[in-house]
Amino acid sequence: MALETPNHTQTVAGWAAYDSSGKIAPYIFKRRENGVNDVTIQVMYCGVCHTDLHHVKDDWGITMYPVVPGHEITGVITKVGSDVKNFKLGDRVGVGCLAASCLECEFCKNSQENYCDQIQFTYNGIFWDGTITYGGYSDMLVADHRYVVHVPDNLPMDAAAPLLCAGITVFSPMKDCQLLESPGKKVGIVGLGGLGHVAVKMAKAFGHQVTVISTSPSKENEAKQRLGADYFLVSTDAKQMQRGKRSLDVILDTVSAKHSLGPILELLKVNGTLVVVGAPDRPIELPSFPLIFGKRAVKGSMTGGMKETQEMMDVCGKHNITCDVELIKPDKINEALDRLARNDVRYRFVIDIAGTSKL
Ligand code: NAP
Ligand code: ZN
């Protein structure tokens, strides 16, 4: 049970999973009052990330039930703390994975709060007052303004919501691999789901040649025609994978389930980099031969810092990058999670929390 301090006075309606069956049901809980550094947000939309599915099912063995998932949140500011200067009432804003960090370590000081070792997440985290954090599957959120970003005016709030996690999670490693400033690279995206489809759009917008590596042949046409991918490799087809050998500079792996990195590494040129962002519950296989024979590197990346998240939102505004979403009402969350588990979504479910869309 969540600890509740006396200033947790605001009653919020949300949706939670109560145990590892992962079934979601309505949940009424309390949030803190709006502090001097906080903004209160009326939640409009919340994306359904595969991380939500990992949490409700306790795939990673860390879930504190009841868990209110949701870290792809867009909404409108309804209260502003006295020390908050960069947000005002009515602002269109977004909240992603981060709720708090120490603000003092080298990573916090260097706009990489996502790597602070005291990081607390938007849900299933423990806030400074000892309470468990609850996410965006709820009608209202109180957030420290340092973990809130502006949503550019030209981006619709529903299709922008998944940028707050899926978007930043693929943007950050692309930036890290210099893909923003040096076009013309050959980029591979493994797994065409929520993260993968935004990655394709971003990599194309940044001027790269994009290869999707997928287990789903049925996604090929859409990947090329709608998302703009140049090539599509079916990862279970050894011949296709053979043809793609040594062709890519950078690969992002967004796969949510256990798999081997060996065949994926073979697609990299000598000195190429594979960035793993997918987080399967079991270790992925990393054979040494494709690593050493191609002097290749494998690294990870976790979401992004707040400055970078605002930059990503602005870049998406500039290039008009939004997510392909399937809007659902809250009473369809269980169905959506079941379909997500079956890899049956194009490409992100987004919950219409405020009921403002015509569904
Ligand atoms: P998603 O929408 O379910 O997409 C995952 C994709 O992986 C699927 O669409 C599928 O693509 C592929 N896939 C699924 N099962 C597979 C299997 N057994 N073998 C090979 N490929 C398989 O999930 P998502 O929301 O994009 O999240 C992906 C992963 O990233 C999750 O593990 C999530 O927890 C993690 N994540 C990490 C961060 C971070 O900060 N690093 C942030 C957000 C999410 P194809 O049909 O094309 O094969
Ligand atoms: Zn996520």
Short mmCIF file of C-alpha atoms and ligand atoms in Angstrom, two decimals:
data_model
loop_
_atom_site.label_atom_id
_atom_site.label_comp_id
_atom_site.label_asym_id
_atom_site.label_seq_id
_atom_site.Cartn_x
_atom_site.Cartn_y
_atom_site.Cartn_z
CA MET A 1 0.00 0.00 0.00
CA ALA A 2 1.13 3.51 -0.73
CA LEU A 3 2.19 5.57 2.20
CA GLU A 4 0.08 8.69 2.52
CA THR A 5 1.27 11.89 4.16
CA PRO A 6 -1.16 14.51 5.50
CA ASN A 7 -0.78 16.78 2.51
CA HIS A 8 -1.97 14.08 0.12
CA THR A 9 -5.43 15.60 0.07
CA GLN A 10 -6.45 15.55 -3.56
CA THR A 11 -8.70 12.72 -4.66
CA VAL A 12 -7.93 11.35 -8.11
CA ALA A 13 -9.75 8.84 -10.28
CA GLY A 14 -7.45 6.43 -12.05
CA TRP A 15 -6.95 2.90 -13.27
CA ALA A 16 -4.64 0.39 -11.61
CA ALA A 17 -3.50 -3.21 -11.78
CA TYR A 18 -3.89 -4.86 -8.39
CA ASP A 19 -1.80 -8.00 -8.95
CA SER A 20 0.30 -9.79 -11.56
CA SER A 21 -2.75 -10.91 -13.50
CA GLY A 22 -2.23 -7.42 -14.92
CA LYS A 23 -5.96 -6.72 -15.08
CA ILE A 24 -6.74 -3.04 -14.84
CA ALA A 25 -9.66 -1.74 -12.76
CA PRO A 26 -10.74 1.71 -11.53
CA TYR A 27 -8.78 2.99 -8.56
CA ILE A 28 -9.41 6.07 -6.44
CA PHE A 29 -6.34 7.47 -4.70
CA LYS A 30 -4.80 10.66 -3.29
CA ARG A 31 -2.19 12.95 -4.71
CA ARG A 32 -0.13 15.60 -2.94
CA GLU A 33 -1.20 19.22 -2.88
CA ASN A 34 0.42 21.43 -5.48
CA GLY A 35 3.78 22.45 -3.93
CA VAL A 36 5.80 25.57 -4.75
CA ASN A 37 7.76 23.72 -7.45
CA ASP A 38 4.80 21.77 -8.78
CA VAL A 39 2.27 22.13 -11.52
CA THR A 40 -1.07 20.37 -11.54
CA ILE A 41 -2.08 18.87 -14.86
CA GLN A 42 -5.48 17.82 -16.09
CA VAL A 43 -4.54 14.68 -17.99
CA MET A 44 -5.96 14.55 -21.52
CA TYR A 45 -4.17 11.56 -23.06
CA CYS A 46 -1.85 8.80 -21.95
CA GLY A 47 0.00 6.36 -24.20
CA VAL A 48 0.18 2.64 -23.42
CA CYS A 49 3.90 1.79 -23.44
CA HIS A 50 5.16 -1.81 -23.37
CA THR A 51 6.82 -0.84 -20.08
CA ASP A 52 3.29 -0.48 -18.64
CA LEU A 53 2.66 -4.08 -19.69
CA HIS A 54 5.95 -5.24 -18.11
CA HIS A 55 4.89 -3.48 -14.88
CA VAL A 56 1.29 -4.64 -14.60
CA LYS A 57 2.46 -8.24 -15.17
CA ASP A 58 5.43 -7.78 -12.81
CA ASP A 59 7.76 -9.05 -15.59
CA TRP A 60 10.73 -7.36 -13.93
CA GLY A 61 9.84 -8.38 -10.36
CA ILE A 62 9.75 -4.76 -9.09
CA THR A 63 6.07 -3.83 -9.20
CA MET A 64 4.43 -2.30 -6.12
CA TYR A 65 0.70 -2.94 -6.37
CA PRO A 66 -1.68 -1.32 -6.91
CA VAL A 67 0.21 0.20 -9.82
CA VAL A 68 -1.23 3.10 -11.83
CA PRO A 69 0.79 2.94 -15.06
CA GLY A 70 1.30 5.65 -17.66
CA HIS A 71 4.31 7.78 -18.54
CA GLU A 72 3.31 9.18 -21.92
CA ILE A 73 1.11 11.94 -20.62
CA THR A 74 -0.24 15.08 -22.25
CA GLY A 75 -2.55 17.56 -20.56
CA VAL A 76 -3.24 21.12 -19.57
CA ILE A 77 -1.93 23.00 -16.55
CA THR A 78 -4.56 23.89 -13.96
CA LYS A 79 -2.33 25.05 -11.06
CA VAL A 80 1.14 26.57 -10.87
CA GLY A 81 3.39 26.64 -7.78
CA SER A 82 4.80 29.99 -6.63
CA ASP A 83 8.40 29.11 -7.63
CA VAL A 84 7.48 27.96 -11.13
CA LYS A 85 8.37 30.52 -13.78
CA ASN A 86 8.28 28.63 -17.07
CA PHE A 87 4.68 27.37 -17.06
CA LYS A 88 1.34 29.11 -16.74
CA LEU A 89 -2.31 28.13 -16.45
CA GLY A 90 -3.66 26.58 -19.63
CA ASP A 91 -0.26 25.55 -21.04
CA ARG A 92 -0.24 22.35 -23.13
CA VAL A 93 2.35 20.13 -21.49
CA GLY A 94 3.76 16.63 -21.38
CA VAL A 95 5.17 14.36 -18.67
CA GLY A 96 7.30 11.32 -19.40
CA CYS A 97 9.11 8.75 -17.28
CA LEU A 98 10.80 10.97 -14.70
CA ALA A 99 9.24 12.29 -11.48
CA ALA A 100 12.26 13.22 -9.38
CA SER A 101 16.05 13.08 -9.21
CA CYS A 102 18.61 14.32 -6.66
CA LEU A 103 19.31 17.59 -8.58
CA GLU A 104 22.87 17.62 -7.18
CA CYS A 105 24.90 14.82 -8.76
CA GLU A 106 27.04 15.18 -11.89
CA PHE A 107 24.26 13.73 -14.04
CA CYS A 108 21.56 16.02 -12.68
CA LYS A 109 23.85 19.03 -13.09
CA ASN A 110 24.69 17.94 -16.63
CA SER A 111 21.07 17.61 -17.85
CA GLN A 112 21.25 13.83 -17.68
CA GLU A 113 18.90 13.39 -14.72
CA ASN A 114 17.79 10.13 -16.30
CA TYR A 115 21.09 8.62 -15.14
CA CYS A 116 20.91 9.98 -11.55
CA ASP A 117 21.23 7.00 -9.22
CA GLN A 118 18.37 8.35 -7.11
CA ILE A 119 16.01 8.71 -10.05
CA GLN A 120 12.34 8.15 -9.32
CA PHE A 121 9.85 7.34 -12.01
CA THR A 122 6.41 8.71 -12.78
CA TYR A 123 4.85 5.48 -11.57
CA ASN A 124 6.06 2.65 -9.36
CA GLY A 125 8.64 5.04 -7.91
CA ILE A 126 9.00 6.42 -4.39
CA PHE A 127 8.70 10.17 -4.15
CA TRP A 128 10.70 12.22 -1.60
CA ASP A 129 7.77 12.23 0.83
CA GLY A 130 7.80 8.42 0.89
CA THR A 131 4.72 7.94 -1.24
CA ILE A 132 4.53 5.64 -4.23
CA THR A 133 4.16 7.49 -7.50
CA TYR A 134 1.10 6.94 -9.67
CA GLY A 135 1.15 7.52 -13.41
CA GLY A 136 -0.98 8.91 -16.16
CA TYR A 137 -3.79 6.37 -16.24
CA SER A 138 -5.57 8.94 -14.06
CA ASP A 139 -7.42 12.18 -14.53
CA MET A 140 -5.03 14.50 -12.71
CA LEU A 141 -1.31 14.66 -12.02
CA VAL A 142 0.85 16.80 -9.72
CA ALA A 143 4.35 17.05 -11.18
CA ASP A 144 7.52 18.87 -10.24
CA HIS A 145 7.88 21.43 -13.06
CA ARG A 146 11.47 20.30 -13.70
CA TYR A 147 10.10 17.08 -15.22
CA VAL A 148 7.45 18.73 -17.40
CA VAL A 149 7.86 19.89 -21.01
CA HIS A 150 5.89 22.10 -23.38
CA VAL A 151 4.03 20.49 -26.27
CA PRO A 152 4.53 22.52 -29.49
CA ASP A 153 1.33 24.17 -30.72
CA ASN A 154 1.24 22.30 -34.01
CA LEU A 155 1.32 18.82 -32.43
CA PRO A 156 -2.03 17.21 -31.55
CA MET A 157 -2.16 16.16 -27.90
CA ASP A 158 -3.20 12.57 -28.62
CA ALA A 159 -0.58 11.74 -31.26
CA ALA A 160 2.09 13.64 -29.31
CA ALA A 161 1.57 11.71 -26.06
CA PRO A 162 3.79 8.71 -26.95
CA LEU A 163 6.67 11.06 -27.73
CA LEU A 164 7.08 11.51 -23.96
CA CYS A 165 8.50 8.00 -23.64
CA ALA A 166 8.73 6.26 -27.02
CA GLY A 167 9.93 9.46 -28.69
CA ILE A 168 12.61 10.47 -26.22
CA THR A 169 13.83 6.90 -25.77
CA VAL A 170 14.79 6.66 -29.43
CA PHE A 171 15.76 10.33 -29.88
CA SER A 172 18.36 10.26 -27.11
CA PRO A 173 20.52 7.44 -28.56
CA MET A 174 20.14 8.91 -32.05
CA LYS A 175 21.54 12.17 -30.74
CA ASP A 176 24.25 10.31 -28.87
CA CYS A 177 25.25 8.58 -32.13
CA GLN A 178 25.43 11.97 -33.94
CA LEU A 179 22.47 11.11 -36.14
CA LEU A 180 20.95 14.58 -35.71
CA GLU A 181 23.79 16.48 -37.30
CA SER A 182 25.24 14.04 -39.86
CA PRO A 183 22.65 12.87 -42.42
CA GLY A 184 23.20 10.06 -44.91
CA LYS A 185 23.91 7.28 -42.42
CA LYS A 186 22.48 3.79 -42.70
CA VAL A 187 20.29 3.21 -39.69
CA GLY A 188 18.56 -0.01 -38.61
CA ILE A 189 15.52 -0.19 -36.36
CA VAL A 190 14.75 -3.58 -34.80
CA GLY A 191 11.11 -4.09 -33.77
CA LEU A 192 8.40 -2.01 -35.37
CA GLY A 193 6.25 -1.20 -32.36
CA GLY A 194 5.64 1.96 -30.37
CA LEU A 195 9.32 2.91 -30.06
CA GLY A 196 10.32 1.50 -33.43
CA HIS A 197 7.78 3.37 -35.55
CA VAL A 198 8.76 6.77 -34.05
CA ALA A 199 12.41 5.85 -34.55
CA VAL A 200 11.77 5.26 -38.27
CA LYS A 201 10.03 8.63 -38.60
CA MET A 202 12.81 10.46 -36.76
CA ALA A 203 15.64 8.76 -38.64
CA LYS A 204 13.97 9.64 -41.95
CA ALA A 205 13.39 13.23 -40.85
CA PHE A 206 17.09 13.48 -39.96
CA GLY A 207 18.04 12.38 -43.49
CA HIS A 208 19.12 8.76 -43.06
CA GLN A 209 18.54 5.58 -45.00
CA VAL A 210 16.41 3.38 -42.78
CA THR A 211 16.16 -0.40 -42.60
CA VAL A 212 13.48 -2.00 -40.44
CA ILE A 213 14.35 -5.41 -39.00
CA SER A 214 11.13 -7.11 -37.99
CA THR A 215 9.54 -10.44 -37.15
CA SER A 216 6.31 -9.33 -38.87
CA PRO A 217 6.29 -9.56 -42.68
CA SER A 218 2.80 -8.01 -42.58
CA LYS A 219 4.33 -4.69 -41.50
CA GLU A 220 6.50 -4.27 -44.60
CA ASN A 221 4.15 -2.23 -46.76
CA GLU A 222 3.21 0.17 -44.00
CA ALA A 223 6.81 0.51 -42.90
CA LYS A 224 7.81 1.61 -46.37
CA GLN A 225 4.75 3.46 -47.57
CA ARG A 226 3.46 5.17 -44.47
CA LEU A 227 6.49 5.45 -42.23
CA GLY A 228 9.02 6.00 -45.02
CA ALA A 229 11.43 3.11 -44.36
CA ASP A 230 13.75 2.32 -47.27
CA TYR A 231 14.35 -1.36 -46.60
CA PHE A 232 12.64 -4.09 -44.60
CA LEU A 233 14.33 -7.27 -43.39
CA VAL A 234 12.38 -10.14 -41.89
CA SER A 235 14.63 -11.23 -39.05
CA THR A 236 13.45 -14.86 -39.19
CA ASP A 237 14.49 -15.12 -42.85
CA ALA A 238 18.17 -16.13 -42.84
CA LYS A 239 18.62 -15.26 -46.53
CA GLN A 240 17.36 -11.72 -46.08
CA MET A 241 19.53 -11.26 -43.01
CA GLN A 242 22.52 -12.60 -44.95
CA ARG A 243 21.93 -10.02 -47.69
CA GLY A 244 21.92 -7.25 -45.10
CA LYS A 245 25.31 -8.18 -43.60
CA ARG A 246 27.73 -5.33 -42.88
CA SER A 247 25.36 -2.70 -44.24
CA LEU A 248 24.40 -0.49 -41.28
CA ASP A 249 26.19 2.20 -39.26
CA VAL A 250 23.88 2.30 -36.24
CA ILE A 251 21.10 0.01 -35.05
CA LEU A 252 18.48 0.67 -32.37
CA ASP A 253 17.00 -2.49 -30.85
CA THR A 254 13.52 -1.85 -29.42
CA VAL A 255 12.45 -5.47 -28.98
CA SER A 256 10.44 -6.24 -25.84
CA ALA A 257 11.12 -9.99 -25.69
CA LYS A 258 14.19 -12.21 -25.30
CA HIS A 259 16.15 -12.64 -28.53
CA SER A 260 19.72 -13.00 -29.78
CA LEU A 261 21.77 -9.97 -30.74
CA GLY A 262 24.06 -12.13 -32.89
CA PRO A 263 22.20 -11.91 -36.22
CA ILE A 264 21.50 -8.21 -35.60
CA LEU A 265 25.17 -7.44 -34.94
CA GLU A 266 26.08 -9.08 -38.27
CA LEU A 267 24.08 -6.33 -40.00
CA LEU A 268 26.47 -3.67 -38.64
CA LYS A 269 29.48 -2.44 -40.57
CA VAL A 270 32.88 -2.79 -38.92
CA ASN A 271 32.94 -0.36 -35.97
CA GLY A 272 29.16 -0.03 -36.00
CA THR A 273 27.09 0.55 -32.87
CA LEU A 274 24.06 -1.31 -31.60
CA VAL A 275 22.01 0.54 -28.99
CA VAL A 276 19.66 -1.61 -26.94
CA VAL A 277 16.60 0.20 -25.62
CA GLY A 278 14.16 -2.72 -25.45
CA ALA A 279 13.95 -4.24 -21.97
CA PRO A 280 12.97 -7.92 -22.07
CA ASP A 281 12.43 -9.64 -18.73
CA ARG A 282 15.18 -12.18 -19.48
CA PRO A 283 18.78 -11.56 -20.62
CA ILE A 284 19.31 -11.17 -24.34
CA GLU A 285 21.93 -13.36 -26.01
CA LEU A 286 25.17 -11.61 -26.87
CA PRO A 287 27.52 -13.95 -28.79
CA SER A 288 31.11 -12.75 -28.90
CA PHE A 289 32.04 -13.62 -32.49
CA PRO A 290 29.99 -10.96 -34.29
CA LEU A 291 31.30 -8.47 -31.75
CA ILE A 292 34.99 -9.21 -32.16
CA PHE A 293 34.99 -9.92 -35.89
CA GLY A 294 33.43 -6.55 -36.61
CA LYS A 295 34.90 -4.48 -33.75
CA ARG A 296 31.31 -3.64 -32.97
CA ALA A 297 29.94 -1.99 -29.86
CA VAL A 298 26.74 -2.66 -27.93
CA LYS A 299 25.39 -0.08 -25.52
CA GLY A 300 22.16 0.78 -23.75
CA SER A 301 20.13 3.93 -23.29
CA MET A 302 17.38 4.85 -20.88
CA THR A 303 14.78 7.48 -21.83
CA GLY A 304 16.41 10.96 -21.91
CA GLY A 305 17.18 14.02 -19.81
CA MET A 306 14.63 16.81 -19.48
CA LYS A 307 16.50 19.36 -21.60
CA GLU A 308 16.81 16.72 -24.30
CA THR A 309 13.11 15.83 -23.93
CA GLN A 310 12.12 19.45 -24.61
CA GLU A 311 14.53 19.51 -27.55
CA MET A 312 12.93 16.31 -28.89
CA MET A 313 9.44 17.83 -28.59
CA ASP A 314 10.60 20.94 -30.45
CA VAL A 315 12.32 18.88 -33.16
CA CYS A 316 9.11 16.85 -33.58
CA GLY A 317 7.18 20.12 -33.80
CA LYS A 318 9.58 21.39 -36.48
CA HIS A 319 9.42 18.20 -38.55
CA ASN A 320 5.76 17.53 -37.71
CA ILE A 321 6.60 14.13 -36.27
CA THR A 322 3.73 12.52 -34.41
CA CYS A 323 2.87 8.95 -33.51
CA ASP A 324 0.44 6.65 -35.29
CA VAL A 325 -2.07 6.06 -32.54
CA GLU A 326 -5.16 4.01 -31.87
CA LEU A 327 -7.30 5.99 -29.44
CA ILE A 328 -9.22 4.06 -26.80
CA LYS A 329 -11.56 4.84 -23.94
CA PRO A 330 -10.37 3.87 -20.45
CA ASP A 331 -12.75 0.90 -20.34
CA LYS A 332 -10.73 -0.66 -23.17
CA ILE A 333 -7.35 -0.60 -21.40
CA ASN A 334 -7.40 -4.36 -20.69
CA GLU A 335 -8.19 -5.14 -24.31
CA ALA A 336 -5.40 -2.81 -25.43
CA LEU A 337 -2.87 -4.46 -23.08
CA ASP A 338 -3.90 -7.90 -24.36
CA ARG A 339 -3.46 -6.75 -27.94
CA LEU A 340 -0.11 -5.13 -27.12
CA ALA A 341 1.05 -8.44 -25.64
CA ARG A 342 0.06 -10.13 -28.94
CA ASN A 343 1.93 -7.52 -31.02
CA ASP A 344 -1.39 -6.34 -32.46
CA VAL A 345 -1.16 -2.56 -32.50
CA ARG A 346 -0.33 0.02 -35.16
CA TYR A 347 1.61 1.50 -33.42
CA ARG A 348 0.56 2.89 -30.06
CA PHE A 349 -2.61 2.76 -28.02
CA VAL A 350 -3.43 6.11 -26.45
CA ILE A 351 -6.08 6.42 -23.75
CA ASP A 352 -8.49 9.33 -24.09
CA ILE A 353 -8.47 10.05 -20.37
CA ALA A 354 -10.47 13.30 -20.46
CA GLY A 355 -13.03 11.95 -22.94
CA THR A 356 -12.47 14.84 -25.30
CA SER A 357 -12.20 12.83 -28.54
CA LYS A 358 -15.05 11.47 -30.61
CA LEU A 359 -14.67 7.71 -30.09
P1 NAP B 1 5.95 -2.66 -28.58
O1 NAP B 1 5.10 -1.57 -29.12
O2 NAP B 1 5.31 -3.90 -28.09
O3 NAP B 1 7.06 -3.01 -29.69
C1 NAP B 1 8.00 -4.03 -29.51
C2 NAP B 1 8.27 -4.69 -30.86
O4 NAP B 1 9.22 -5.73 -30.66
C3 NAP B 1 7.07 -5.38 -31.47
O5 NAP B 1 6.25 -4.52 -32.20
C4 NAP B 1 7.73 -6.41 -32.37
O6 NAP B 1 8.11 -5.78 -33.60
C5 NAP B 1 9.02 -6.75 -31.64
N1 NAP B 1 8.89 -8.04 -30.95
C6 NAP B 1 7.97 -8.42 -30.05
N2 NAP B 1 8.19 -9.67 -29.61
C7 NAP B 1 9.30 -10.09 -30.25
C8 NAP B 1 10.07 -11.28 -30.22
N3 NAP B 1 9.72 -12.33 -29.45
N4 NAP B 1 11.18 -11.36 -31.00
C9 NAP B 1 11.56 -10.33 -31.77
N5 NAP B 1 10.85 -9.18 -31.86
C10 NAP B 1 9.75 -9.06 -31.10
O7 NAP B 1 6.84 -2.12 -27.36
P2 NAP B 1 7.43 -0.65 -27.09
O8 NAP B 1 6.46 0.12 -26.28
O9 NAP B 1 7.96 -0.12 -28.35
O10 NAP B 1 8.63 -1.02 -26.09
C11 NAP B 1 9.67 -1.89 -26.52
C12 NAP B 1 10.58 -2.24 -25.38
O11 NAP B 1 11.31 -1.07 -24.98
C13 NAP B 1 9.89 -2.75 -24.12
O12 NAP B 1 10.66 -3.79 -23.55
C14 NAP B 1 9.89 -1.53 -23.21
O13 NAP B 1 9.82 -1.86 -21.84
C15 NAP B 1 11.22 -0.93 -23.57
N6 NAP B 1 11.36 0.49 -23.26
C16 NAP B 1 12.59 0.91 -22.87
C17 NAP B 1 12.79 2.26 -22.61
C18 NAP B 1 14.15 2.74 -22.24
O14 NAP B 1 14.25 3.82 -21.63
N7 NAP B 1 15.19 2.04 -22.61
C19 NAP B 1 11.73 3.17 -22.73
C20 NAP B 1 10.50 2.69 -23.17
C21 NAP B 1 10.32 1.35 -23.44
P3 NAP B 1 8.05 -6.59 -35.00
O15 NAP B 1 6.62 -7.03 -35.15
O16 NAP B 1 8.46 -5.56 -35.97
O17 NAP B 1 9.02 -7.73 -34.88
ZN ZN B 2 7.55 3.89 -21.85
#
